[in-house]
Coordinates of C-alpha atoms in Angstrom, one line a residue:
Chain V
M379 CA 11.2 16.8 17.5
E380 CA 11.3 14.6 20.7
F381 CA 13.5 11.6 21.0
Q382 CA 10.9 9.5 22.1
S383 CA 9.0 9.9 18.8
L384 CA 11.9 8.9 17.0
L385 CA 12.2 5.9 19.1
I386 CA 8.6 5.0 18.5
I387 CA 9.1 5.2 14.6
A388 CA 12.2 3.2 15.0
V389 CA 10.7 0.2 16.9
G390 CA 7.5 0.5 14.7
A391 CA 9.7 0.1 11.6
I392 CA 11.8 -2.7 13.0
F393 CA 9.3 -4.8 14.8
I394 CA 5.6 -3.8 14.5
S395 CA 5.2 -3.1 10.9
N396 CA 8.3 -5.0 9.9
F397 CA 9.0 -4.4 6.2
V398 CA 9.0 -7.9 5.1
L399 CA 6.9 -9.7 7.4
E400 CA 4.0 -7.4 8.0
R401 CA 4.2 -5.0 5.0
F402 CA 5.4 -7.6 2.4
L403 CA 7.9 -5.3 0.8
G404 CA 11.2 -6.7 -0.6
I405 CA 9.9 -10.2 -0.8
C406 CA 11.9 -11.1 -4.0
P407 CA 15.5 -10.5 -2.4
Y408 CA 14.0 -12.2 0.9
I409 CA 13.2 -15.4 -0.9
G410 CA 16.3 -15.0 -3.3
V411 CA 19.1 -14.1 -1.4
S412 CA 18.3 -15.9 2.0
Q413 CA 20.2 -19.2 1.3
K414 CA 23.6 -18.2 2.5
L415 CA 24.1 -16.3 5.9
H416 CA 27.1 -14.3 4.4
A417 CA 25.0 -13.1 1.3
A418 CA 22.2 -12.2 3.4
F419 CA 24.3 -9.8 5.7
G420 CA 25.8 -8.2 2.5
M421 CA 22.4 -7.6 1.2
G422 CA 21.0 -6.3 4.4
M423 CA 24.0 -3.8 4.7
A424 CA 23.5 -2.6 1.0
V425 CA 19.6 -2.1 1.7
I426 CA 20.2 -0.3 5.0
F427 CA 22.6 2.1 3.5
V428 CA 20.5 2.8 0.2
M429 CA 17.3 2.9 2.2
S430 CA 18.8 5.7 4.4
M431 CA 20.0 7.8 1.6
A432 CA 16.8 7.4 -0.5
S433 CA 14.6 8.5 2.3
V434 CA 16.6 11.7 2.7
V435 CA 16.9 12.4 -1.0
T436 CA 13.4 11.8 -1.9
W437 CA 12.1 13.6 1.0
T438 CA 13.9 16.6 0.2
I439 CA 13.2 16.5 -3.6
Y440 CA 9.4 15.9 -2.7
T441 CA 9.1 18.7 -0.2
Y442 CA 11.2 21.5 -2.3
L443 CA 10.4 20.5 -5.7
L444 CA 7.0 18.7 -5.8
K445 CA 4.9 19.8 -3.0
P446 CA 2.8 23.0 -3.4
S447 CA 4.3 25.5 -0.8
T448 CA 5.9 28.7 -0.7
T449 CA 9.3 27.1 -0.1
N450 CA 9.0 25.3 -3.3
I451 CA 12.1 25.8 -5.5
I452 CA 10.1 26.2 -8.9
Y453 CA 7.8 28.7 -7.3
R454 CA 10.7 30.7 -5.7
L455 CA 13.1 30.8 -8.7
I456 CA 11.0 30.4 -11.8
M457 CA 7.7 31.9 -10.9
K458 CA 9.4 34.3 -8.7
G459 CA 6.7 34.0 -6.0
Q460 CA 3.8 35.1 -8.2
G461 CA 0.4 33.2 -8.3
S462 CA -0.1 30.1 -6.5
P463 CA 2.7 27.4 -5.9
P464 CA 2.5 24.6 -8.5
D465 CA 1.2 21.2 -7.4
L466 CA 3.5 18.6 -9.0
T467 CA 2.7 15.8 -6.6
Y468 CA 1.4 13.6 -9.4
L469 CA 5.0 13.2 -10.7
R470 CA 5.9 11.6 -7.3
T471 CA 6.1 7.9 -8.6
I472 CA 8.2 8.6 -11.6
T473 CA 10.6 11.3 -9.9
F474 CA 11.1 8.8 -6.9
I475 CA 11.9 5.9 -9.2
L476 CA 14.4 7.8 -11.2
V477 CA 16.1 9.3 -8.2
I478 CA 16.4 6.0 -6.7
A479 CA 17.9 4.4 -9.9
T480 CA 20.3 7.3 -10.3
L481 CA 21.1 7.0 -6.5
V482 CA 22.1 3.5 -6.6
Q483 CA 24.2 4.0 -9.8
F484 CA 26.0 6.8 -8.0
V485 CA 26.8 5.0 -4.7
E486 CA 27.9 2.1 -6.9
M487 CA 30.3 4.3 -8.6
V488 CA 31.5 5.8 -5.5
I489 CA 32.1 2.5 -3.8
Q490 CA 34.1 1.1 -6.6
K491 CA 36.4 4.2 -6.8
T492 CA 37.0 4.7 -3.1
S493 CA 36.8 1.4 -1.2
P494 CA 37.4 -2.1 -2.6
G495 CA 36.6 -3.8 0.7
L496 CA 33.0 -2.4 0.8
N497 CA 32.8 -3.1 -2.9
R498 CA 33.4 -6.8 -2.2
T499 CA 30.5 -7.0 0.4
L500 CA 28.2 -4.8 -1.3
G501 CA 29.0 -4.5 -4.8
I502 CA 27.1 -7.4 -6.3
Y503 CA 23.8 -6.6 -4.4
L504 CA 23.7 -2.8 -5.3
P505 CA 22.3 -3.5 -8.9
L506 CA 19.7 -5.7 -7.5
I507 CA 18.4 -2.8 -5.1
T508 CA 17.1 -0.5 -7.8
T509 CA 14.0 -3.0 -8.4
N510 CA 13.6 -3.8 -4.6
C511 CA 10.3 -2.4 -3.7
A512 CA 11.4 -1.7 -0.2
I513 CA 13.2 1.3 -1.2
L514 CA 10.3 2.8 -3.1
G515 CA 7.9 1.9 -0.5
V516 CA 9.8 3.6 2.3
S517 CA 10.1 6.7 0.3
I518 CA 6.4 6.9 -0.4
L519 CA 5.8 5.8 3.3
N520 CA 7.7 8.8 4.6
I521 CA 5.6 11.3 2.5
E522 CA 2.1 9.7 3.4
S523 CA 3.1 9.5 7.1
G524 CA 3.9 13.3 6.9
Y525 CA 7.4 12.7 8.4
G526 CA 10.0 15.6 8.8
F527 CA 13.6 15.3 7.6
I528 CA 14.9 13.6 10.6
E529 CA 12.0 11.4 11.0
S530 CA 12.2 10.3 7.2
L531 CA 16.1 9.6 7.8
V532 CA 15.4 7.5 11.1
N533 CA 12.5 5.6 9.3
G534 CA 14.5 4.7 6.5
F535 CA 17.3 3.4 8.5
A536 CA 15.1 1.4 11.1
S537 CA 13.2 0.0 8.0
G538 CA 16.5 -1.2 6.6
I539 CA 17.6 -2.9 10.0
G540 CA 14.0 -4.5 10.1
F541 CA 14.6 -6.0 6.5
T542 CA 18.1 -7.2 7.5
L543 CA 16.7 -8.6 10.8
A544 CA 14.1 -10.7 8.8
L545 CA 16.7 -11.6 6.1
I546 CA 19.3 -12.9 8.5
L547 CA 17.0 -14.7 10.7
M548 CA 15.6 -16.5 7.5
A549 CA 19.2 -17.2 6.3
G550 CA 20.1 -18.7 9.5
L551 CA 17.1 -21.0 9.4
R552 CA 17.5 -22.1 5.8
E553 CA 21.2 -23.0 6.4
K554 CA 19.9 -25.3 9.1
L555 CA 17.1 -26.5 6.9
E556 CA 19.7 -27.8 4.3
L557 CA 20.4 -30.7 6.7
T558 CA 16.9 -31.7 7.2
N559 CA 14.6 -34.1 5.2
V560 CA 12.0 -31.7 3.7
P561 CA 9.5 -33.4 1.3
R562 CA 10.5 -33.2 -2.2
A563 CA 7.6 -30.8 -3.4
M564 CA 8.2 -28.2 -0.5
R565 CA 11.9 -28.0 -1.0
G566 CA 13.2 -24.5 -2.0
A567 CA 10.7 -21.5 -2.2
P568 CA 7.7 -23.4 -0.9
I569 CA 9.2 -24.2 2.5
A570 CA 11.0 -20.7 2.7
F571 CA 7.3 -19.4 2.5
I572 CA 6.1 -21.5 5.1
L573 CA 9.0 -20.5 7.4
A574 CA 8.2 -16.7 6.7
G575 CA 4.6 -17.4 7.6
C576 CA 5.8 -18.6 11.0
M577 CA 8.2 -15.8 11.4
S578 CA 5.3 -13.4 10.4
L579 CA 3.1 -15.0 13.0
A580 CA 5.7 -14.5 15.8
F581 CA 6.3 -10.8 14.7
L582 CA 2.3 -10.5 14.7
G583 CA 3.0 -10.6 18.4
F584 CA 4.5 -6.9 18.6
T585 CA 1.4 -5.4 17.1
G586 CA -0.2 -3.1 19.5
L587 CA 2.8 -2.6 21.5
K588 CA 2.4 0.7 23.1
I589 CA 5.4 2.7 23.8
G590 CA 5.1 5.9 26.0
Chain G
M1392 CA 31.2 12.6 -25.5
K1393 CA 28.6 12.6 -28.5
D1394 CA 26.8 9.7 -27.0
I1395 CA 26.4 11.3 -23.8
I1396 CA 24.7 14.3 -25.5
R1397 CA 22.6 12.2 -27.6
F1398 CA 21.5 9.9 -24.6
S1399 CA 20.6 12.8 -22.4
L1400 CA 18.7 14.4 -25.1
I1401 CA 16.5 11.3 -25.6
L1402 CA 16.2 10.8 -22.0
T1403 CA 14.8 14.6 -21.5
F1404 CA 12.5 14.0 -24.4
V1405 CA 11.1 10.8 -23.2
A1406 CA 10.8 12.5 -19.5
I1407 CA 9.0 15.6 -21.2
I1408 CA 6.6 13.3 -23.0
S1409 CA 5.8 11.6 -19.9
A1410 CA 5.4 14.4 -17.7
G1411 CA 3.2 16.1 -20.4
S1412 CA 0.8 13.2 -20.7
L1413 CA 0.6 12.9 -16.9
S1414 CA -0.2 16.6 -16.2
W1415 CA -3.0 16.1 -18.9
I1416 CA -4.5 13.1 -17.2
N1417 CA -4.0 14.9 -13.8
K1418 CA -6.1 17.8 -14.9
I1419 CA -8.9 15.4 -16.0
T1420 CA -8.9 13.5 -12.7
K1421 CA -8.2 16.2 -10.1
S1422 CA -11.6 17.7 -10.2
E1423 CA -13.2 14.1 -9.9
I1424 CA -10.9 13.4 -7.0
L1425 CA -11.8 16.5 -5.2
S1426 CA -15.6 16.2 -5.8
Q1427 CA -15.5 12.4 -4.5
E1428 CA -13.8 13.4 -1.4
Q1429 CA -16.4 16.4 -0.9
K1430 CA -19.3 13.9 -1.7
N1431 CA -18.0 11.5 0.8
L1432 CA -17.8 14.3 3.6
T1433 CA -21.2 15.6 2.7
D1434 CA -22.7 12.1 2.8
A1435 CA -21.2 11.3 6.0
L1436 CA -22.5 14.6 7.4
M1437 CA -26.0 14.1 6.3
E1438 CA -25.8 10.4 7.7
V1439 CA -24.7 11.8 11.3
L1440 CA -27.1 14.5 11.3
P1441 CA -30.4 13.2 10.2
G1442 CA -33.0 15.8 9.4
S1443 CA -30.4 18.4 7.9
N1444 CA -29.9 18.9 4.3
S1445 CA -26.5 19.2 2.9
Q1446 CA -26.8 23.0 2.3
D1447 CA -28.1 23.3 5.9
I1448 CA -24.9 22.0 7.4
I1449 CA -22.3 24.8 8.0
P1450 CA -18.7 24.3 8.8
I1451 CA -17.4 26.5 11.6
Q1452 CA -13.6 27.5 11.1
Q1453 CA -11.0 29.0 13.0
E1454 CA -7.6 30.0 11.3
G1455 CA -8.4 28.0 8.3
Q1456 CA -9.2 24.7 10.3
I1457 CA -12.7 23.4 10.5
L1458 CA -13.5 23.0 14.3
Y1459 CA -16.9 21.6 13.9
Y1460 CA -20.1 21.7 11.7
I1461 CA -23.7 22.8 12.7
G1462 CA -26.6 21.3 11.2
Y1463 CA -29.9 23.4 11.0
V1464 CA -33.3 22.0 10.9
N1465 CA -34.4 24.0 7.5
S1466 CA -32.9 26.6 5.3
M1467 CA -34.2 29.3 7.7
R1468 CA -31.2 28.6 9.9
A1469 CA -33.0 29.5 13.1
R1470 CA -33.1 26.1 14.9
V1471 CA -30.1 24.0 15.3
N1472 CA -30.4 20.2 14.6
G1473 CA -27.4 19.3 15.9
Y1474 CA -23.3 19.5 15.6
A1475 CA -20.9 17.2 13.8
L1476 CA -17.4 16.9 14.9
I1477 CA -14.5 14.6 13.9
V1478 CA -12.9 12.7 16.8
E1479 CA -9.5 11.0 16.5
S1480 CA -8.6 8.0 18.7
K1481 CA -5.5 5.9 18.8
G1482 CA -6.5 2.3 18.1
Y1483 CA -4.7 -0.9 17.8
T1484 CA -2.7 -0.3 14.8
S1485 CA -4.1 2.9 13.5
T1486 CA -5.3 6.3 14.2
I1487 CA -9.3 6.1 13.8
R1488 CA -11.1 9.1 12.6
T1489 CA -14.9 9.1 13.5
L1490 CA -17.5 11.8 12.7
V1491 CA -19.9 12.0 15.6
G1492 CA -23.3 13.8 15.2
I1493 CA -24.8 15.1 18.6
D1494 CA -28.0 17.0 19.3
T1495 CA -27.8 20.4 21.5
S1496 CA -28.7 18.5 24.8
G1497 CA -25.8 16.0 24.4
T1498 CA -27.4 12.9 22.9
I1499 CA -25.5 10.8 20.2
L1500 CA -27.4 11.0 16.8
R1501 CA -25.3 9.0 14.9
I1502 CA -21.7 8.1 14.3
K1503 CA -19.7 7.2 11.3
I1504 CA -16.0 5.9 11.0
L1505 CA -14.4 7.9 8.3
F1506 CA -10.8 6.2 8.6
Q1507 CA -9.4 3.1 10.2
E1508 CA -6.9 0.4 9.5
E1509 CA -7.3 -1.8 12.4
T1510 CA -6.7 -5.5 12.2
P1511 CA -8.8 -7.3 9.7
G1512 CA -11.2 -9.5 11.0
L1513 CA -10.9 -8.0 14.5
G1514 CA -10.8 -4.2 15.0
S1515 CA -11.8 -3.7 11.4
R1516 CA -15.2 -5.2 12.2
C1517 CA -16.2 -1.8 13.5
E1518 CA -17.2 -1.1 10.0
E1519 CA -18.8 -4.6 9.5
I1520 CA -22.3 -4.4 8.0
R1521 CA -24.4 -7.4 9.0
N1522 CA -26.4 -9.3 6.3
G1523 CA -29.6 -7.3 5.6
E1524 CA -28.7 -4.2 7.6
L1525 CA -28.0 -0.7 6.4
I1526 CA -25.5 0.8 8.8
P1527 CA -22.4 -1.0 10.8
W1528 CA -24.3 -2.8 13.8
W1529 CA -21.3 -1.7 16.1
Q1530 CA -21.8 1.9 15.2
A1531 CA -25.5 1.7 15.3
Q1532 CA -25.2 1.1 19.3
F1533 CA -24.3 4.8 19.7
Q1534 CA -27.6 6.0 18.4
N1535 CA -29.4 7.9 21.2
M1536 CA -26.8 7.3 23.7
N1537 CA -26.1 10.1 26.2
I1538 CA -22.5 11.3 26.0
N1539 CA -22.4 11.3 29.8
N1540 CA -22.8 7.4 30.4
L1541 CA -20.9 6.2 27.2
A1542 CA -18.5 3.4 28.0
V1543 CA -17.7 -0.3 26.7
D1544 CA -19.2 -2.9 28.5
K1545 CA -16.0 -4.1 30.1
D1546 CA -15.9 -0.8 31.7
G1547 CA -19.5 -1.0 32.9
G1548 CA -21.1 0.8 29.9
L1549 CA -23.7 -0.1 27.3
I1550 CA -21.5 -0.2 24.2
Q1551 CA -20.7 -3.9 23.3
S1552 CA -17.3 -4.2 22.2
I1553 CA -16.2 -6.4 19.4
T1554 CA -14.8 -9.7 20.3
G1555 CA -11.2 -9.8 20.3
A1556 CA -10.9 -6.2 19.8
T1557 CA -11.4 -4.4 23.1
I1558 CA -8.7 -1.9 22.5
T1559 CA -10.3 -0.6 19.4
S1560 CA -13.8 -0.5 20.7
R1561 CA -12.5 1.2 23.9
A1562 CA -10.5 3.7 22.1
I1563 CA -13.3 4.9 19.8
T1564 CA -15.9 4.9 22.6
D1565 CA -13.7 6.7 25.2
S1566 CA -12.4 9.4 22.8
I1567 CA -16.0 10.2 21.5
A1568 CA -17.1 10.5 25.0
N1569 CA -14.3 12.7 26.2
K1570 CA -14.2 14.9 23.0
T1571 CA -18.1 15.4 23.0
K1572 CA -18.3 16.2 26.7
V1573 CA -15.7 19.0 26.3
F1574 CA -17.5 20.5 23.2
I1575 CA -21.0 20.4 24.9
E1576 CA -19.4 22.1 28.0
T1577 CA -17.8 24.9 25.7
M1578 CA -20.9 25.4 23.7
N1579 CA -22.8 26.0 27.0
S1580 CA -20.6 28.2 28.6
A1581 CA -20.7 30.3 25.3
K1582 CA -24.3 30.2 25.6
T1583 CA -24.2 31.7 29.1
D1584 CA -21.6 34.2 28.3
K1585 CA -24.0 35.6 25.5
I1586 CA -26.8 35.8 28.1
D1587 CA -24.7 37.7 30.6
E1588 CA -24.0 40.2 28.0
Chain J
M976 CA 0.2 -17.0 -31.0
L977 CA -2.1 -18.8 -28.9
N978 CA 0.8 -20.2 -27.2
I979 CA 2.2 -16.6 -26.0
L980 CA -1.5 -15.9 -25.0
T981 CA -1.8 -19.1 -22.9
R982 CA 1.6 -19.8 -21.3
G983 CA 1.5 -17.2 -18.7
L984 CA -1.5 -18.9 -17.1
Y985 CA 0.0 -22.3 -16.3
K986 CA 3.3 -23.2 -18.1
S987 CA 5.3 -20.0 -17.2
N988 CA 2.8 -18.4 -14.7
P989 CA 4.6 -15.2 -13.3
V990 CA 3.7 -15.9 -9.8
F991 CA 4.2 -19.6 -9.1
R992 CA 6.8 -20.3 -11.8
L993 CA 8.8 -17.2 -12.5
M994 CA 8.3 -15.9 -8.8
L995 CA 7.9 -12.5 -10.0
G996 CA 6.1 -9.7 -8.3
L997 CA 5.6 -11.5 -5.1
C998 CA 5.1 -8.2 -3.0
P999 CA 1.7 -7.3 -4.2
V1000 CA 0.6 -10.9 -4.4
L1001 CA 1.0 -11.3 -0.7
A1002 CA 0.0 -7.9 0.0
V1003 CA -3.5 -7.5 -1.7
S1004 CA -4.7 -11.1 -1.6
S1005 CA -6.7 -10.7 1.8
S1006 CA -9.8 -10.1 -0.3
V1007 CA -10.9 -11.1 -3.7
H1008 CA -12.0 -7.8 -4.3
N1009 CA -8.6 -6.2 -4.0
A1010 CA -6.9 -9.0 -5.8
I1011 CA -9.4 -8.3 -9.0
G1012 CA -8.5 -4.6 -8.7
M1013 CA -4.7 -5.1 -8.6
G1014 CA -4.9 -7.6 -11.4
T1015 CA -6.6 -5.1 -13.6
A1016 CA -4.2 -2.4 -12.8
V1017 CA -1.3 -4.7 -13.6
I1018 CA -3.0 -5.9 -16.7
F1019 CA -3.4 -2.3 -17.9
V1020 CA 0.0 -1.2 -17.1
L1021 CA 1.7 -4.5 -18.7
V1022 CA -0.2 -4.2 -22.1
S1023 CA 0.4 -0.5 -22.3
S1024 CA 4.0 -0.7 -21.5
N1025 CA 4.6 -3.6 -23.8
F1026 CA 2.8 -1.9 -26.6
I1027 CA 4.6 1.3 -26.2
V1028 CA 8.0 -0.2 -25.9
S1029 CA 7.4 -2.7 -28.9
L1030 CA 6.3 0.4 -31.0
I1031 CA 9.5 2.4 -30.3
R1032 CA 11.9 -0.5 -29.8
K1033 CA 14.1 0.3 -33.0
M1034 CA 14.6 3.8 -31.6
I1035 CA 15.8 3.1 -28.3
P1036 CA 19.6 3.1 -27.9
R1037 CA 20.7 -0.2 -25.9
R1038 CA 22.7 1.4 -23.5
I1039 CA 20.0 3.6 -21.8
R1040 CA 17.1 1.4 -22.5
I1041 CA 16.4 0.6 -18.7
P1042 CA 15.9 4.2 -17.6
I1043 CA 13.6 4.7 -20.8
F1044 CA 11.6 1.6 -19.8
I1045 CA 11.2 2.8 -16.2
M1046 CA 9.9 6.0 -17.3
I1047 CA 7.4 4.5 -19.6
I1048 CA 6.2 2.2 -16.9
A1049 CA 6.0 4.8 -14.3
T1050 CA 3.9 7.1 -16.3
F1051 CA 1.3 4.3 -16.9
V1052 CA 1.4 3.5 -13.2
T1053 CA 0.7 7.3 -12.3
I1054 CA -2.1 7.1 -14.9
V1055 CA -3.7 4.1 -13.2
D1056 CA -3.2 5.7 -9.8
L1057 CA -4.8 8.9 -10.8
L1058 CA -7.7 7.2 -12.5
M1059 CA -8.4 4.8 -9.6
A1060 CA -8.3 7.8 -7.1
G1061 CA -10.9 9.6 -9.3
F1062 CA -13.1 6.8 -10.1
S1063 CA -12.8 4.2 -7.7
P1064 CA -11.7 5.9 -4.4
L1065 CA -12.7 2.9 -2.1
L1066 CA -10.6 0.5 -4.1
H1067 CA -7.7 3.1 -4.1
K1068 CA -7.8 3.4 -0.5
S1069 CA -7.5 -0.2 0.1
L1070 CA -4.7 -0.8 -2.2
G1071 CA -2.9 2.2 -1.3
L1072 CA 0.7 2.2 -1.3
Y1073 CA 1.1 -0.8 -3.6
I1074 CA -0.4 0.9 -6.8
P1075 CA 2.7 3.0 -7.1
L1076 CA 4.8 0.1 -6.3
I1077 CA 3.6 -1.6 -9.5
V1078 CA 6.6 0.4 -10.9
V1079 CA 9.1 -1.9 -9.3
N1080 CA 6.9 -5.0 -9.9
C1081 CA 9.5 -7.3 -11.6
I1082 CA 6.9 -8.6 -13.8
I1083 CA 6.5 -5.6 -16.0
L1084 CA 10.2 -4.5 -16.3
G1085 CA 11.1 -8.1 -17.1
R1086 CA 8.4 -8.8 -19.8
V1087 CA 9.5 -5.4 -21.4
E1088 CA 12.9 -6.1 -21.5
T1089 CA 12.8 -9.8 -22.4
F1090 CA 9.8 -9.8 -24.7
A1091 CA 8.5 -6.6 -25.8
S1092 CA 11.9 -4.8 -26.7
K1093 CA 12.5 -7.7 -29.1
N1094 CA 9.2 -8.6 -30.8
K1095 CA 6.4 -7.2 -32.9
I1096 CA 3.5 -5.2 -31.2
I1097 CA 1.0 -7.8 -31.7
F1098 CA 3.0 -10.6 -30.1
S1099 CA 4.0 -8.1 -27.3
V1100 CA 0.3 -7.0 -26.7
A1101 CA -0.5 -10.9 -26.4
D1102 CA 2.3 -11.5 -24.0
G1103 CA 1.2 -8.7 -21.9
L1104 CA -2.2 -9.9 -21.7
G1105 CA -1.3 -13.7 -20.9
M1106 CA 1.0 -12.8 -18.2
G1107 CA -1.3 -10.1 -16.8
F1108 CA -4.1 -12.7 -16.7
G1109 CA -1.8 -15.3 -15.2
F1110 CA -0.7 -13.0 -12.6
T1111 CA -4.5 -12.0 -12.0
L1112 CA -5.5 -15.6 -12.0
S1113 CA -2.9 -16.4 -9.3
L1114 CA -3.9 -13.7 -7.2
V1115 CA -7.5 -14.6 -7.2
L1116 CA -6.7 -18.1 -6.6
I1117 CA -4.6 -17.2 -3.4
A1118 CA -7.3 -14.3 -2.3
S1119 CA -10.0 -16.9 -2.7
F1120 CA -8.3 -19.4 -0.2
R1121 CA -7.5 -16.5 2.1
E1122 CA -11.0 -14.8 2.3
I1123 CA -13.0 -18.0 2.2
L1124 CA -11.1 -19.6 5.3
G1125 CA -10.3 -16.1 6.9
N1126 CA -13.4 -14.3 6.6
G1127 CA -16.0 -16.8 5.3
T1128 CA -16.9 -14.8 2.3
W1129 CA -16.0 -14.7 -1.3
L1130 CA -16.1 -11.4 -3.1
G1131 CA -18.1 -10.4 0.1
M1132 CA -20.9 -13.0 -0.5
Q1133 CA -21.4 -15.2 2.7
I1134 CA -20.2 -18.7 1.9
F1135 CA -20.8 -20.6 5.2
G1136 CA -23.7 -20.2 7.6
S1137 CA -23.4 -18.0 10.4
K1138 CA -22.1 -20.6 12.7
F1139 CA -18.8 -20.7 10.7
K1140 CA -16.0 -19.3 12.8
P1141 CA -13.4 -17.9 10.4
A1142 CA -9.7 -18.7 10.8
I1143 CA -8.7 -14.8 11.0
L1144 CA -5.0 -15.8 10.8
M1145 CA -5.6 -16.5 6.9
I1146 CA -6.3 -12.8 6.2
L1147 CA -3.4 -11.6 8.5
P1148 CA 0.0 -11.3 7.0
P1149 CA 1.1 -14.9 8.0
G1150 CA -1.9 -16.6 6.2
A1151 CA -0.4 -14.8 2.9
F1152 CA 2.7 -16.7 3.4
L1153 CA 1.3 -19.9 4.4
T1154 CA -1.2 -20.0 1.4
I1155 CA 1.5 -19.2 -1.2
G1156 CA 4.0 -21.7 0.3
L1157 CA 1.3 -24.5 0.4
L1158 CA 0.1 -23.8 -3.2
M1159 CA 3.4 -23.8 -4.6
G1160 CA 4.3 -27.0 -2.9
L1161 CA 1.2 -28.3 -4.5
L1162 CA 2.0 -27.1 -8.0
H1163 CA 5.6 -28.9 -7.7
W1164 CA 3.8 -32.1 -6.3
I1165 CA 1.7 -32.2 -9.3
D1166 CA 4.6 -31.5 -11.7
H1167 CA 6.4 -34.3 -10.3
Y1168 CA 3.4 -36.7 -10.5
R1169 CA 3.2 -35.7 -14.1
T1170 CA 6.6 -36.4 -15.0
V1171 CA 6.7 -39.6 -13.1
H1172 CA 3.5 -40.6 -15.1
K1173 CA 5.0 -39.8 -18.3
H1174 CA 8.2 -41.6 -17.6
V1175 CA 6.2 -44.9 -16.7
H1176 CA 4.2 -44.4 -20.0
S1177 CA 7.1 -44.1 -22.2
K1178 CA 9.0 -47.2 -20.6
A1179 CA 5.8 -49.2 -21.2
R1180 CA 5.8 -48.3 -24.8

């Protein structure tokens, strides 16, 4: 594990294949929660936190429970190392979504009990996150890219940053936009999409960026 | 408390039913997925080694990894038709995997791109099939090229690069040239070793 | 009944009106072929989940309904995933990540929660079909714009002569945002025009 490869993953997740603008994940909160800068910031923080957690947890579960290998826990404990390791990868989607839903509930509970300050910033955004496809998306991407534990963590964290960056930029633009005279039919979501298109165009400039 | 037990029982029950039905579907589709993958590879191999039947193409393995494939002229397996090897190249947005067929003298028979996720409309045109043609025009250029003078036009070679996607074109061309050169050299040195014995 | 079937197409179209399930709409609309594949997958999952949930709606305890719904949906999504990988590997490859992500598509959980868990089986299936077709239709519409302008083809068929230089931007990510924004604006404009028209008519009477 070199530092450089982690840096490549991080820059890739934030700029080159930005979760919102190039991969189209988490569009619903991107359009829905980007009217106010303050809300966008809270949502972004919640996503970064849950994404990092989810990356780590789903990676661990996939590697030690679902993937057929000799270190598979089911193979070790229940089958006692006999026969061939079970291939449960087809349960990936259902396991991941349940794990993420449970994780979000758990995080919500812990934050409520321990930190009222954090609860005020993140609290209302946490329930929305379960159905945010960015979380499930990053978990599956970690597996399909063949990342290890640390790489998954970095990818999850950086993808969250990328999401937040896009969200905050958008919120800043939309706050300014409220003062301008937009044609009636384009007000609200349509103009937000056009803005997103322009931002996506700008981010397209990062593709092909070569590091190292 | 009673509720918690009841709820967890219900959830477990639902989970078992879905897992059960999924494992059943998985069993049905698994062999289909495997045979599809196998068929794709066999088709690609037959395409890059014209003149060899599928049963005459033998994978050469080392420590469980397939190094390359040998295609024989017929089932006697006496005369080698050519070799096929998989070349990976770092393109613009993805790692491109190409299957390359070469004959024993170092002339390319055919190439076939197995995987690419390049920019649609630009780099992805390396797989574009023009109207009325059978194989992608860009890959067709490699036919009968000698591996020693393989380069894109911008580097003074004969391979016409895709408009707006020089990086993709160059990445594939150069990686094929490098890998096949090394491959032919090792094959030749192996041959001379045998003669020495 | 007919109303349930048709309202998903225009009046409460899931994409343009309810703004649900936008991620796959933007992501797979770069070609009509992909759009139809995605639409079919969503119709299957939506109809099957609506059917099953409506069938067992009286047995589900209210407090744990969401996890049960998610499990049912995830099961059908995995079935689509496996079937597509086995019988249509090319489509599976090009839709890739977005197939498992149908699980978190808000349309499905939304319909299951607001409609199927409260209505009879036949209405729930009709609702699934209507919403599914509405989704597919919008997806194909967006994909048509993008494929024709960005690649000069429709469903792989050449539309313009060979002299046509396609605007590649349209099949790149920005094109998706621009197309959906403009189409949504157009729809708002039509709505506005129609209400103004109605207003004028009623006044004249």
